[in-house]
Amino acid sequence: MFGKKRVAVIGAGMTLFRRNLKETGKELAWEASNMALDQAGLELKDIESVVMGTAPDAFDGVHMKGEYLADGAGAWRKPYSRVFVGGGTGVFAIDAGWWHIASGQFDTCMVVAEEKMSSCYPHPAYAFTTIFDPIYSRPLGVTLIWIFALEMHRYMHVHGIKKEDIARVSVKNKRNALDHPCAQLGANITIEDVLNSEVMCWPVQRLDISPTSDGGAALILASEDVAKKITDNPVWIDGVGWCIDTTFWTNRDLYYPKYVQGAAQMAYKMAGIKNPPKEIDVAEVYDPFDYKELHHMEGLMLARKGQAPKLTAEGVTQRDGDLPINPSGGLLGVGNPIAAAGLMKCCEIFWQLRGEAGKRQVKGDPRTGLAQAWGDLMQYGSVVVMRS
Amino acid sequence: MSEKIKHFPGESLKGRDIREGRVPTIKHRPNVKYLWSAGVAMSRFLEGLKKGKIVGSSCKKCQRIMVPPRAFCEECFRPVDGYTNVKDTGTINTYSVSYVAGDASRIKEPILVAVIDLDGASKGMGILHLLGEIDDWKTIKFGMKVKAVWKLPEERTGTITDIKYFKPME
Ligand SMILES: [Zn+2]
């Protein structure tokens, strides 16, 4: 065991994911937190510490976002911290919650994530342009979609991957999302629909991309002693990992995410995992774009380099396949309120390992699950491994 | 969502109701301005651009010539040993064709963008820039040789756009 105490997940909650929600960010945080507490059978007074995950302040236009959201996360007069590593935030938030308890400092921690991208109006794209280096990059007019298109194209080139091999991911995830009650973009689409959709930034097309969303998610973590008193079926956090690469992203070969590999190696070592594709039963892999699911499967060593498209074509990653990837529907289907999307993935693994995922439940009796997120300038990986 | 949970909070709003003012909202446009110091290394780079040169920095320990230049080598975590010019030619490492502007609005004439590995820098030392003088983007190839097209000396201001774009060498 790593840390002074073993850490369990004992409750989860989330809101609808939608393009525009009436609720404020604070209200979304409250809804998700309240549901997670209910599910765990706890009250706020039982919570000793709170971690909030939320991405750029520029979305909300409130440049003190952690503090602004604190009440919604039930954090008043408690040890509270906000974590932020771009798109990696949602899974990093559970990693941070883990060390609150594993350190021996607390017996309970509520991990909350919210994102309200609709506040940046009419579209949050412009807020994203402020993430780039102001001296070199911004005068060129760089946008977020450029850098993903450049990465996707490099990945396709190095391995000789075709667009249709990638489109299958979008088809699968949007179909999976039809069974998720909170999903924004569940749909039955075909590979042709993806290939015929609007070209945004070649090779990225409209249906290769997840939407912008509002939403919240929350998890309750507890030490082993406390968890065993509260529930008969805790889910254990057996591995955590995070890793960052250089911000000089044009100086790296974008075909492979070494930082995701670094985060995975840390989590696998901790969880004693030697053969990831054999030992992991279900995974929620970060999929803001369809190619990212494949790219990340390779970084996570769930597929050999360049082989993730083949596994996808063979149906291995379908919900009833041998290695189900994104049974929730992922960001492509459920939606992408950045930090909340990452934590939604952790919620899904929790429900899958408890056998509570209903229509989305993967076959067999999954015992080991993984969630992963990715962020910043294509440089950050965060991973969690859970076991029932 | 767990099958144990029957109600999922959240009230979805229609874009039209927001645009037409049927939902209470507050509008605000921030007016924040910045003036960034280019820093120790990038000042050398920007001064070089004004003279029509691309400046890199070198580290003797890992033997890398790095572009854009930095004041310290992030791998060896020590000061760089000096600044050196690299060539204004290179090869296309990856490229994209953008029909989307920074505010997500659509544009008719696509912007051609690329990561270009510069000659004279260490392997894989790419820079982001634009491509130009290309009639049909389908003629762009990975590994294609390209060369910088500079603004006239009197038009240069010491920014990365002193290079207008890179064009194919053949
Ligand atoms: Zn060095």
CSV table of N, CA and C in Angstrom, one decimal, chain B residues 28-167:
chain,number,residue,atom,x,y,z
B,28,HIS,N,-20.9,41.5,-19.9
B,28,HIS,CA,-19.7,42.3,-19.5
B,28,HIS,C,-18.6,42.0,-20.5
B,29,ARG,N,-17.9,43.1,-21.0
B,29,ARG,CA,-16.8,42.9,-21.8
B,29,ARG,C,-15.5,43.4,-21.1
B,30,PRO,N,-14.6,42.6,-20.7
B,30,PRO,CA,-13.5,43.1,-19.9
B,30,PRO,C,-12.6,43.9,-20.8
B,31,ASN,N,-11.9,44.9,-20.2
B,31,ASN,CA,-11.0,45.8,-20.9
B,31,ASN,C,-9.7,45.7,-20.2
B,32,VAL,N,-9.0,44.6,-20.4
B,32,VAL,CA,-7.7,44.4,-19.7
B,32,VAL,C,-6.6,44.4,-20.8
B,33,LYS,N,-5.6,45.2,-20.6
B,33,LYS,CA,-4.5,45.3,-21.6
B,33,LYS,C,-3.2,44.9,-21.0
B,34,TYR,N,-2.3,44.3,-21.8
B,34,TYR,CA,-1.0,43.8,-21.3
B,34,TYR,C,0.1,44.4,-22.2
B,35,LEU,N,1.3,44.5,-21.5
B,35,LEU,CA,2.5,44.8,-22.2
B,35,LEU,C,3.6,43.8,-21.7
B,36,TRP,N,3.9,42.8,-22.5
B,36,TRP,CA,4.8,41.7,-22.1
B,36,TRP,C,6.3,42.0,-22.4
B,37,SER,N,7.1,41.9,-21.4
B,37,SER,CA,8.6,41.9,-21.7
B,37,SER,C,8.9,40.6,-22.4
B,38,ALA,N,9.7,40.7,-23.5
B,38,ALA,CA,9.9,39.5,-24.3
B,38,ALA,C,10.9,38.6,-23.5
B,39,GLY,N,11.6,39.1,-22.6
B,39,GLY,CA,12.5,38.3,-21.8
B,39,GLY,C,13.9,38.2,-22.4
B,40,VAL,N,14.8,37.5,-21.6
B,40,VAL,CA,16.2,37.4,-22.0
B,40,VAL,C,16.5,36.8,-23.3
B,41,ALA,N,15.9,35.6,-23.5
B,41,ALA,CA,16.2,34.8,-24.7
B,41,ALA,C,15.4,35.3,-25.9
B,42,MET,N,14.1,35.5,-25.6
B,42,MET,CA,13.2,35.8,-26.8
B,42,MET,C,13.5,37.2,-27.3
B,43,SER,N,14.1,38.1,-26.5
B,43,SER,CA,14.5,39.4,-27.0
B,43,SER,C,15.6,39.2,-28.1
B,44,ARG,N,16.5,38.3,-27.9
B,44,ARG,CA,17.5,38.0,-28.9
B,44,ARG,C,16.9,37.5,-30.2
B,45,PHE,N,15.9,36.7,-30.0
B,45,PHE,CA,15.1,36.1,-31.1
B,45,PHE,C,14.4,37.2,-31.9
B,46,LEU,N,13.7,38.0,-31.2
B,46,LEU,CA,13.0,39.1,-31.9
B,46,LEU,C,13.9,40.1,-32.6
B,47,GLU,N,15.0,40.4,-31.9
B,47,GLU,CA,16.0,41.3,-32.6
B,47,GLU,C,16.6,40.6,-33.8
B,48,GLY,N,16.8,39.3,-33.7
B,48,GLY,CA,17.3,38.6,-34.9
B,48,GLY,C,16.3,38.6,-36.1
B,49,LEU,N,15.1,38.5,-35.8
B,49,LEU,CA,14.1,38.5,-36.8
B,49,LEU,C,14.1,39.8,-37.6
B,50,LYS,N,14.3,40.9,-36.9
B,50,LYS,CA,14.4,42.2,-37.5
B,50,LYS,C,15.5,42.3,-38.5
B,51,LYS,N,16.6,41.5,-38.3
B,51,LYS,CA,17.7,41.5,-39.2
B,51,LYS,C,17.6,40.3,-40.2
B,52,GLY,N,16.5,39.6,-40.2
B,52,GLY,CA,16.3,38.6,-41.1
B,52,GLY,C,17.0,37.3,-40.7
B,53,LYS,N,17.2,37.1,-39.4
B,53,LYS,CA,17.9,35.9,-38.9
B,53,LYS,C,17.0,35.2,-37.9
B,54,ILE,N,17.1,33.8,-37.9
B,54,ILE,CA,16.4,33.0,-36.9
B,54,ILE,C,17.4,32.6,-35.9
B,55,VAL,N,17.3,33.1,-34.6
B,55,VAL,CA,18.3,32.8,-33.6
B,55,VAL,C,17.8,31.7,-32.7
B,56,GLY,N,18.8,30.7,-32.5
B,56,GLY,CA,18.6,29.6,-31.5
B,56,GLY,C,19.5,29.8,-30.4
B,57,SER,N,19.4,28.9,-29.4
B,57,SER,CA,20.4,28.9,-28.3
B,57,SER,C,20.9,27.5,-28.2
B,58,SER,N,22.2,27.4,-27.7
B,58,SER,CA,22.9,26.1,-27.6
B,58,SER,C,23.3,25.7,-26.2
B,59,CYS,N,23.2,24.4,-26.0
B,59,CYS,CA,23.6,23.8,-24.7
B,59,CYS,C,24.7,22.8,-25.0
B,60,LYS,N,25.9,23.0,-24.4
B,60,LYS,CA,27.0,22.1,-24.7
B,60,LYS,C,26.8,20.8,-24.1
B,61,LYS,N,26.1,20.7,-23.0
B,61,LYS,CA,26.0,19.5,-22.2
B,61,LYS,C,25.1,18.5,-23.0
B,62,CYS,N,23.9,18.9,-23.5
B,62,CYS,CA,23.1,17.9,-24.3
B,62,CYS,C,23.3,18.1,-25.8
B,63,GLN,N,24.2,19.1,-26.1
B,63,GLN,CA,24.5,19.3,-27.5
B,63,GLN,C,23.3,19.7,-28.4
B,64,ARG,N,22.4,20.4,-27.8
B,64,ARG,CA,21.2,20.8,-28.6
B,64,ARG,C,21.3,22.2,-29.0
B,65,ILE,N,20.8,22.5,-30.2
B,65,ILE,CA,20.6,23.8,-30.7
B,65,ILE,C,19.1,24.0,-30.7
B,66,MET,N,18.6,24.9,-29.9
B,66,MET,CA,17.2,25.0,-29.6
B,66,MET,C,16.5,26.2,-30.2
B,67,VAL,N,15.4,26.0,-30.8
B,67,VAL,CA,14.6,27.1,-31.4
B,67,VAL,C,13.1,26.8,-31.0
B,68,PRO,N,12.4,27.8,-30.4
B,68,PRO,CA,12.8,29.1,-30.1
B,68,PRO,C,13.9,29.1,-29.0
B,69,PRO,N,14.8,30.1,-28.9
B,69,PRO,CA,15.8,30.0,-28.0
B,69,PRO,C,15.3,30.2,-26.5
B,70,ARG,N,16.0,29.6,-25.6
B,70,ARG,CA,15.7,29.8,-24.2
B,70,ARG,C,17.0,30.3,-23.5
B,71,ALA,N,16.8,30.9,-22.3
B,71,ALA,CA,17.9,31.4,-21.5
B,71,ALA,C,18.6,30.2,-20.8
B,72,PHE,N,17.8,29.2,-20.5
B,72,PHE,CA,18.3,28.0,-19.8
B,72,PHE,C,17.8,26.7,-20.5
B,73,CYS,N,18.6,25.7,-20.5
B,73,CYS,CA,18.3,24.4,-21.1
B,73,CYS,C,17.3,23.7,-20.1
B,74,GLU,N,16.1,23.4,-20.5
B,74,GLU,CA,15.2,22.8,-19.6
B,74,GLU,C,15.5,21.3,-19.3
B,75,GLU,N,16.3,20.7,-20.2
B,75,GLU,CA,16.6,19.3,-19.9
B,75,GLU,C,17.8,19.2,-18.9
B,76,CYS,N,18.8,20.0,-19.1
B,76,CYS,CA,20.0,20.0,-18.3
B,76,CYS,C,19.9,20.9,-17.1
B,77,PHE,N,18.9,21.8,-17.1
B,77,PHE,CA,18.6,22.8,-16.1
B,77,PHE,C,19.9,23.6,-15.7
B,78,ARG,N,20.5,24.1,-16.8
B,78,ARG,CA,21.6,25.0,-16.6
B,78,ARG,C,21.5,26.1,-17.7
B,79,PRO,N,22.3,27.2,-17.5
B,79,PRO,CA,22.3,28.3,-18.5
B,79,PRO,C,22.7,27.8,-19.9
B,80,VAL,N,22.1,28.3,-20.9
B,80,VAL,CA,22.6,28.0,-22.3
B,80,VAL,C,24.0,28.6,-22.4
B,81,ASP,N,24.7,28.0,-23.4
B,81,ASP,CA,26.1,28.4,-23.6
B,81,ASP,C,26.3,29.6,-24.6
B,82,GLY,N,25.2,29.8,-25.4
B,82,GLY,CA,25.3,30.9,-26.3
B,82,GLY,C,24.1,30.9,-27.3
B,83,TYR,N,24.1,31.9,-28.1
B,83,TYR,CA,23.1,32.1,-29.1
B,83,TYR,C,23.7,31.9,-30.5
B,84,THR,N,23.0,31.3,-31.4
B,84,THR,CA,23.5,31.0,-32.7
B,84,THR,C,22.4,31.1,-33.8
B,85,ASN,N,22.8,31.5,-35.0
B,85,ASN,CA,21.8,31.6,-36.0
B,85,ASN,C,21.6,30.2,-36.6
B,86,VAL,N,20.3,29.9,-36.9
B,86,VAL,CA,20.0,28.7,-37.6
B,86,VAL,C,19.5,29.1,-39.0
B,87,LYS,N,19.3,28.2,-39.9
B,87,LYS,CA,18.9,28.6,-41.3
B,87,LYS,C,17.4,28.9,-41.3
B,88,ASP,N,17.0,29.6,-42.4
B,88,ASP,CA,15.6,29.9,-42.6
B,88,ASP,C,14.9,29.0,-43.5
B,89,THR,N,15.5,27.8,-43.6
B,89,THR,CA,14.9,26.7,-44.4
B,89,THR,C,14.6,25.5,-43.5
B,90,GLY,N,13.7,24.6,-43.9
B,90,GLY,CA,13.4,23.5,-43.0
B,90,GLY,C,12.5,22.5,-43.7
B,91,THR,N,12.0,21.5,-43.0
B,91,THR,CA,11.1,20.6,-43.6
B,91,THR,C,9.8,20.5,-42.8
B,92,ILE,N,8.7,20.2,-43.4
B,92,ILE,CA,7.4,20.2,-42.8
B,92,ILE,C,7.3,18.9,-41.9
B,93,ASN,N,7.1,19.1,-40.6
B,93,ASN,CA,6.9,18.0,-39.7
B,93,ASN,C,5.5,17.5,-39.6
B,94,THR,N,4.6,18.5,-39.6
B,94,THR,CA,3.2,18.3,-39.7
B,94,THR,C,2.5,19.6,-40.1
B,95,TYR,N,1.3,19.5,-40.6
B,95,TYR,CA,0.6,20.7,-41.1
B,95,TYR,C,-0.9,20.5,-41.0
B,96,SER,N,-1.6,21.6,-41.1
B,96,SER,CA,-3.1,21.6,-41.0
B,96,SER,C,-3.6,22.8,-41.9
B,97,VAL,N,-4.9,22.6,-42.2
B,97,VAL,CA,-5.6,23.6,-43.1
B,97,VAL,C,-6.8,24.1,-42.3
B,98,SER,N,-6.7,25.4,-41.9
B,98,SER,CA,-7.7,25.9,-40.9
B,98,SER,C,-8.8,26.7,-41.6
B,99,TYR,N,-10.0,26.3,-41.4
B,99,TYR,CA,-11.2,27.1,-41.9
B,99,TYR,C,-11.9,27.8,-40.7
B,100,VAL,N,-11.2,27.8,-39.6
B,100,VAL,CA,-11.7,28.4,-38.4
B,100,VAL,C,-10.8,29.5,-37.8
B,101,ALA,N,-11.4,30.7,-37.5
B,101,ALA,CA,-10.6,31.8,-36.9
B,101,ALA,C,-10.6,31.6,-35.4
B,102,GLY,N,-9.9,32.5,-34.8
B,102,GLY,CA,-9.7,32.4,-33.3
B,102,GLY,C,-11.0,32.5,-32.5
B,103,ASP,N,-12.0,33.2,-33.0
B,103,ASP,CA,-13.2,33.3,-32.3
B,103,ASP,C,-14.2,32.2,-32.7
B,104,ALA,N,-13.8,31.1,-33.4
B,104,ALA,CA,-14.6,30.0,-33.9
B,104,ALA,C,-15.4,30.4,-35.1
B,105,SER,N,-15.3,31.6,-35.6
B,105,SER,CA,-16.0,31.9,-36.8
B,105,SER,C,-15.3,31.3,-38.0
B,106,ARG,N,-16.1,31.1,-39.1
B,106,ARG,CA,-15.6,30.4,-40.3
B,106,ARG,C,-14.9,31.3,-41.3
B,107,ILE,N,-13.9,30.9,-42.0
B,107,ILE,CA,-13.2,31.7,-43.0
B,107,ILE,C,-13.2,30.9,-44.3
B,108,LYS,N,-13.3,31.6,-45.4
B,108,LYS,CA,-13.4,31.0,-46.8
B,108,LYS,C,-12.0,30.5,-47.2
B,109,GLU,N,-11.0,31.4,-47.2
B,109,GLU,CA,-9.7,31.1,-47.6
B,109,GLU,C,-8.9,30.5,-46.4
B,110,PRO,N,-8.6,29.2,-46.5
B,110,PRO,CA,-8.0,28.6,-45.3
B,110,PRO,C,-6.7,29.1,-45.0
B,111,ILE,N,-6.4,29.1,-43.7
B,111,ILE,CA,-5.0,29.4,-43.2
B,111,ILE,C,-4.2,28.1,-43.2
B,112,LEU,N,-3.0,28.1,-43.8
B,112,LEU,CA,-2.2,26.9,-43.8
B,112,LEU,C,-1.2,27.0,-42.7
B,113,VAL,N,-1.2,26.1,-41.8
B,113,VAL,CA,-0.3,26.1,-40.6
B,113,VAL,C,0.6,24.9,-40.6
B,114,ALA,N,1.8,25.0,-40.1
B,114,ALA,CA,2.7,23.9,-40.0
B,114,ALA,C,3.7,24.0,-38.9
B,115,VAL,N,4.2,22.8,-38.5
B,115,VAL,CA,5.4,22.8,-37.6
B,115,VAL,C,6.5,22.5,-38.6
B,116,ILE,N,7.5,23.4,-38.6
B,116,ILE,CA,8.6,23.3,-39.5
B,116,ILE,C,9.9,23.0,-38.7
B,117,ASP,N,10.5,21.8,-39.0
B,117,ASP,CA,11.8,21.5,-38.4
B,117,ASP,C,12.9,22.3,-39.2
B,118,LEU,N,13.6,23.2,-38.4
B,118,LEU,CA,14.5,24.1,-39.1
B,118,LEU,C,15.9,23.5,-39.3
B,119,ASP,N,16.5,23.8,-40.5
B,119,ASP,CA,17.8,23.3,-40.8
B,119,ASP,C,18.8,24.1,-39.9
B,120,GLY,N,19.8,23.3,-39.3
B,120,GLY,CA,20.8,24.0,-38.5
B,120,GLY,C,20.4,23.9,-37.0
B,121,ALA,N,19.2,23.5,-36.7
B,121,ALA,CA,18.8,23.3,-35.3
B,121,ALA,C,18.8,21.8,-35.0
B,122,SER,N,18.8,21.4,-33.8
B,122,SER,CA,18.8,19.9,-33.5
B,122,SER,C,17.5,19.3,-34.1
B,123,LYS,N,17.7,18.0,-34.3
B,123,LYS,CA,16.6,17.2,-34.8
B,123,LYS,C,15.3,17.4,-34.0
B,124,GLY,N,14.2,17.6,-34.7
B,124,GLY,CA,12.9,17.7,-34.1
B,124,GLY,C,12.6,19.1,-33.5
B,125,MET,N,13.6,20.1,-33.7
B,125,MET,CA,13.3,21.4,-33.2
B,125,MET,C,12.5,22.2,-34.2
B,126,GLY,N,11.2,22.0,-34.0
B,126,GLY,CA,10.2,22.6,-34.9
B,126,GLY,C,9.8,24.0,-34.4
B,127,ILE,N,9.3,24.8,-35.4
B,127,ILE,CA,8.6,26.0,-35.0
B,127,ILE,C,7.2,26.0,-35.7
B,128,LEU,N,6.3,26.7,-35.0
B,128,LEU,CA,5.0,26.9,-35.6
B,128,LEU,C,5.1,28.1,-36.6
B,129,HIS,N,4.6,27.9,-37.8
B,129,HIS,CA,4.4,29.1,-38.7
B,129,HIS,C,3.4,28.8,-39.8
B,130,LEU,N,3.2,29.8,-40.6
B,130,LEU,CA,2.2,29.6,-41.7
B,130,LEU,C,2.9,29.2,-43.0
B,131,LEU,N,2.1,28.6,-43.9
B,131,LEU,CA,2.6,28.3,-45.2
B,131,LEU,C,2.0,29.2,-46.2
B,132,GLY,N,2.7,29.5,-47.3
B,132,GLY,CA,2.1,30.4,-48.3
B,132,GLY,C,2.6,30.0,-49.7
B,133,GLU,N,2.1,30.8,-50.7
B,133,GLU,CA,2.4,30.5,-52.2
B,133,GLU,C,2.1,29.1,-52.5
B,134,ILE,N,1.0,28.6,-52.0
B,134,ILE,CA,0.6,27.2,-52.3
B,134,ILE,C,-0.9,27.3,-52.9
B,135,ASP,N,-1.1,27.0,-54.1
B,135,ASP,CA,-2.4,27.1,-54.8
B,135,ASP,C,-3.4,26.1,-54.3
B,136,ASP,N,-2.9,24.8,-54.2
B,136,ASP,CA,-3.8,23.8,-53.8
B,136,ASP,C,-3.2,23.1,-52.5
B,137,TRP,N,-3.9,23.2,-51.4
B,137,TRP,CA,-3.3,22.6,-50.2
B,137,TRP,C,-3.0,21.1,-50.3
B,138,LYS,N,-3.7,20.5,-51.2
B,138,LYS,CA,-3.4,19.0,-51.3
B,138,LYS,C,-2.0,18.7,-51.8
B,139,THR,N,-1.3,19.7,-52.3
B,139,THR,CA,0.1,19.5,-52.8
B,139,THR,C,1.1,19.5,-51.6
B,140,ILE,N,0.6,19.9,-50.4
B,140,ILE,CA,1.5,20.0,-49.3
B,140,ILE,C,1.8,18.5,-48.9
B,141,LYS,N,3.1,18.3,-48.6
B,141,LYS,CA,3.5,16.9,-48.2
B,141,LYS,C,4.3,17.0,-46.9
B,142,PHE,N,4.2,15.9,-46.1
B,142,PHE,CA,5.1,15.7,-44.9
B,142,PHE,C,6.5,15.6,-45.5
B,143,GLY,N,7.5,16.3,-44.8
B,143,GLY,CA,8.9,16.2,-45.2
B,143,GLY,C,9.2,17.1,-46.4
B,144,MET,N,8.3,18.0,-46.8
B,144,MET,CA,8.5,18.9,-47.9
B,144,MET,C,9.5,20.0,-47.4
B,145,LYS,N,10.4,20.4,-48.3
B,145,LYS,CA,11.4,21.4,-48.0
B,145,LYS,C,10.7,22.8,-48.2
B,146,VAL,N,10.9,23.7,-47.2
B,146,VAL,CA,10.3,25.0,-47.3
B,146,VAL,C,11.3,26.1,-46.9
B,147,LYS,N,11.0,27.3,-47.3
B,147,LYS,CA,12.0,28.4,-47.0
B,147,LYS,C,11.2,29.6,-46.5
B,148,ALA,N,11.7,30.4,-45.6
B,148,ALA,CA,11.0,31.6,-45.1
B,148,ALA,C,10.9,32.7,-46.1
B,149,VAL,N,9.8,33.3,-46.2
B,149,VAL,CA,9.6,34.5,-47.0
B,149,VAL,C,9.5,35.7,-46.0
B,150,TRP,N,10.4,36.6,-46.1
B,150,TRP,CA,10.5,37.7,-45.1
B,150,TRP,C,9.8,38.9,-45.6
B,151,LYS,N,9.4,39.7,-44.6
B,151,LYS,CA,8.9,41.1,-45.0
B,151,LYS,C,10.2,41.9,-45.4
B,152,LEU,N,10.0,43.0,-46.1
B,152,LEU,CA,11.1,43.9,-46.4
B,152,LEU,C,11.7,44.4,-45.1
B,153,PRO,N,13.0,44.6,-45.1
B,153,PRO,CA,13.7,45.1,-43.8
B,153,PRO,C,13.0,46.3,-43.2
B,154,GLU,N,12.6,47.2,-44.0
B,154,GLU,CA,12.0,48.4,-43.3
B,154,GLU,C,10.6,48.1,-42.8
B,155,GLU,N,10.0,47.0,-43.1
B,155,GLU,CA,8.7,46.7,-42.6
B,155,GLU,C,8.7,45.8,-41.4
B,156,ARG,N,9.9,45.3,-41.1
B,156,ARG,CA,10.0,44.4,-39.9
B,156,ARG,C,10.0,45.1,-38.6
B,157,THR,N,9.3,44.5,-37.6
B,157,THR,CA,9.1,45.2,-36.3
B,157,THR,C,9.6,44.4,-35.2
B,158,GLY,N,10.3,43.3,-35.5
B,158,GLY,CA,10.8,42.4,-34.4
B,158,GLY,C,9.7,41.6,-33.8
B,159,THR,N,8.9,40.9,-34.6
B,159,THR,CA,7.9,39.9,-34.2
B,159,THR,C,8.0,38.7,-35.1
B,160,ILE,N,7.4,37.6,-34.7
B,160,ILE,CA,7.4,36.4,-35.5
B,160,ILE,C,6.8,36.6,-36.9
B,161,THR,N,5.9,37.6,-37.0
B,161,THR,CA,5.3,37.9,-38.3
B,161,THR,C,6.2,38.6,-39.2
B,162,ASP,N,7.5,38.9,-38.8
B,162,ASP,CA,8.5,39.5,-39.7
B,162,ASP,C,8.8,38.4,-40.8
B,163,ILE,N,8.5,37.1,-40.5
B,163,ILE,CA,8.5,36.1,-41.5
B,163,ILE,C,7.0,36.0,-41.9
B,164,LYS,N,6.8,36.3,-43.2
B,164,LYS,CA,5.4,36.3,-43.7
B,164,LYS,C,4.8,34.9,-43.6
B,165,TYR,N,5.6,33.9,-44.1
B,165,TYR,CA,5.2,32.5,-44.2
B,165,TYR,C,6.4,31.7,-44.7
B,166,PHE,N,6.3,30.4,-44.8
B,166,PHE,CA,7.3,29.6,-45.4
B,166,PHE,C,6.7,29.1,-46.7
B,167,LYS,N,7.5,29.1,-47.8
B,167,LYS,CA,7.0,28.6,-49.1
B,167,LYS,C,7.8,27.4,-49.5
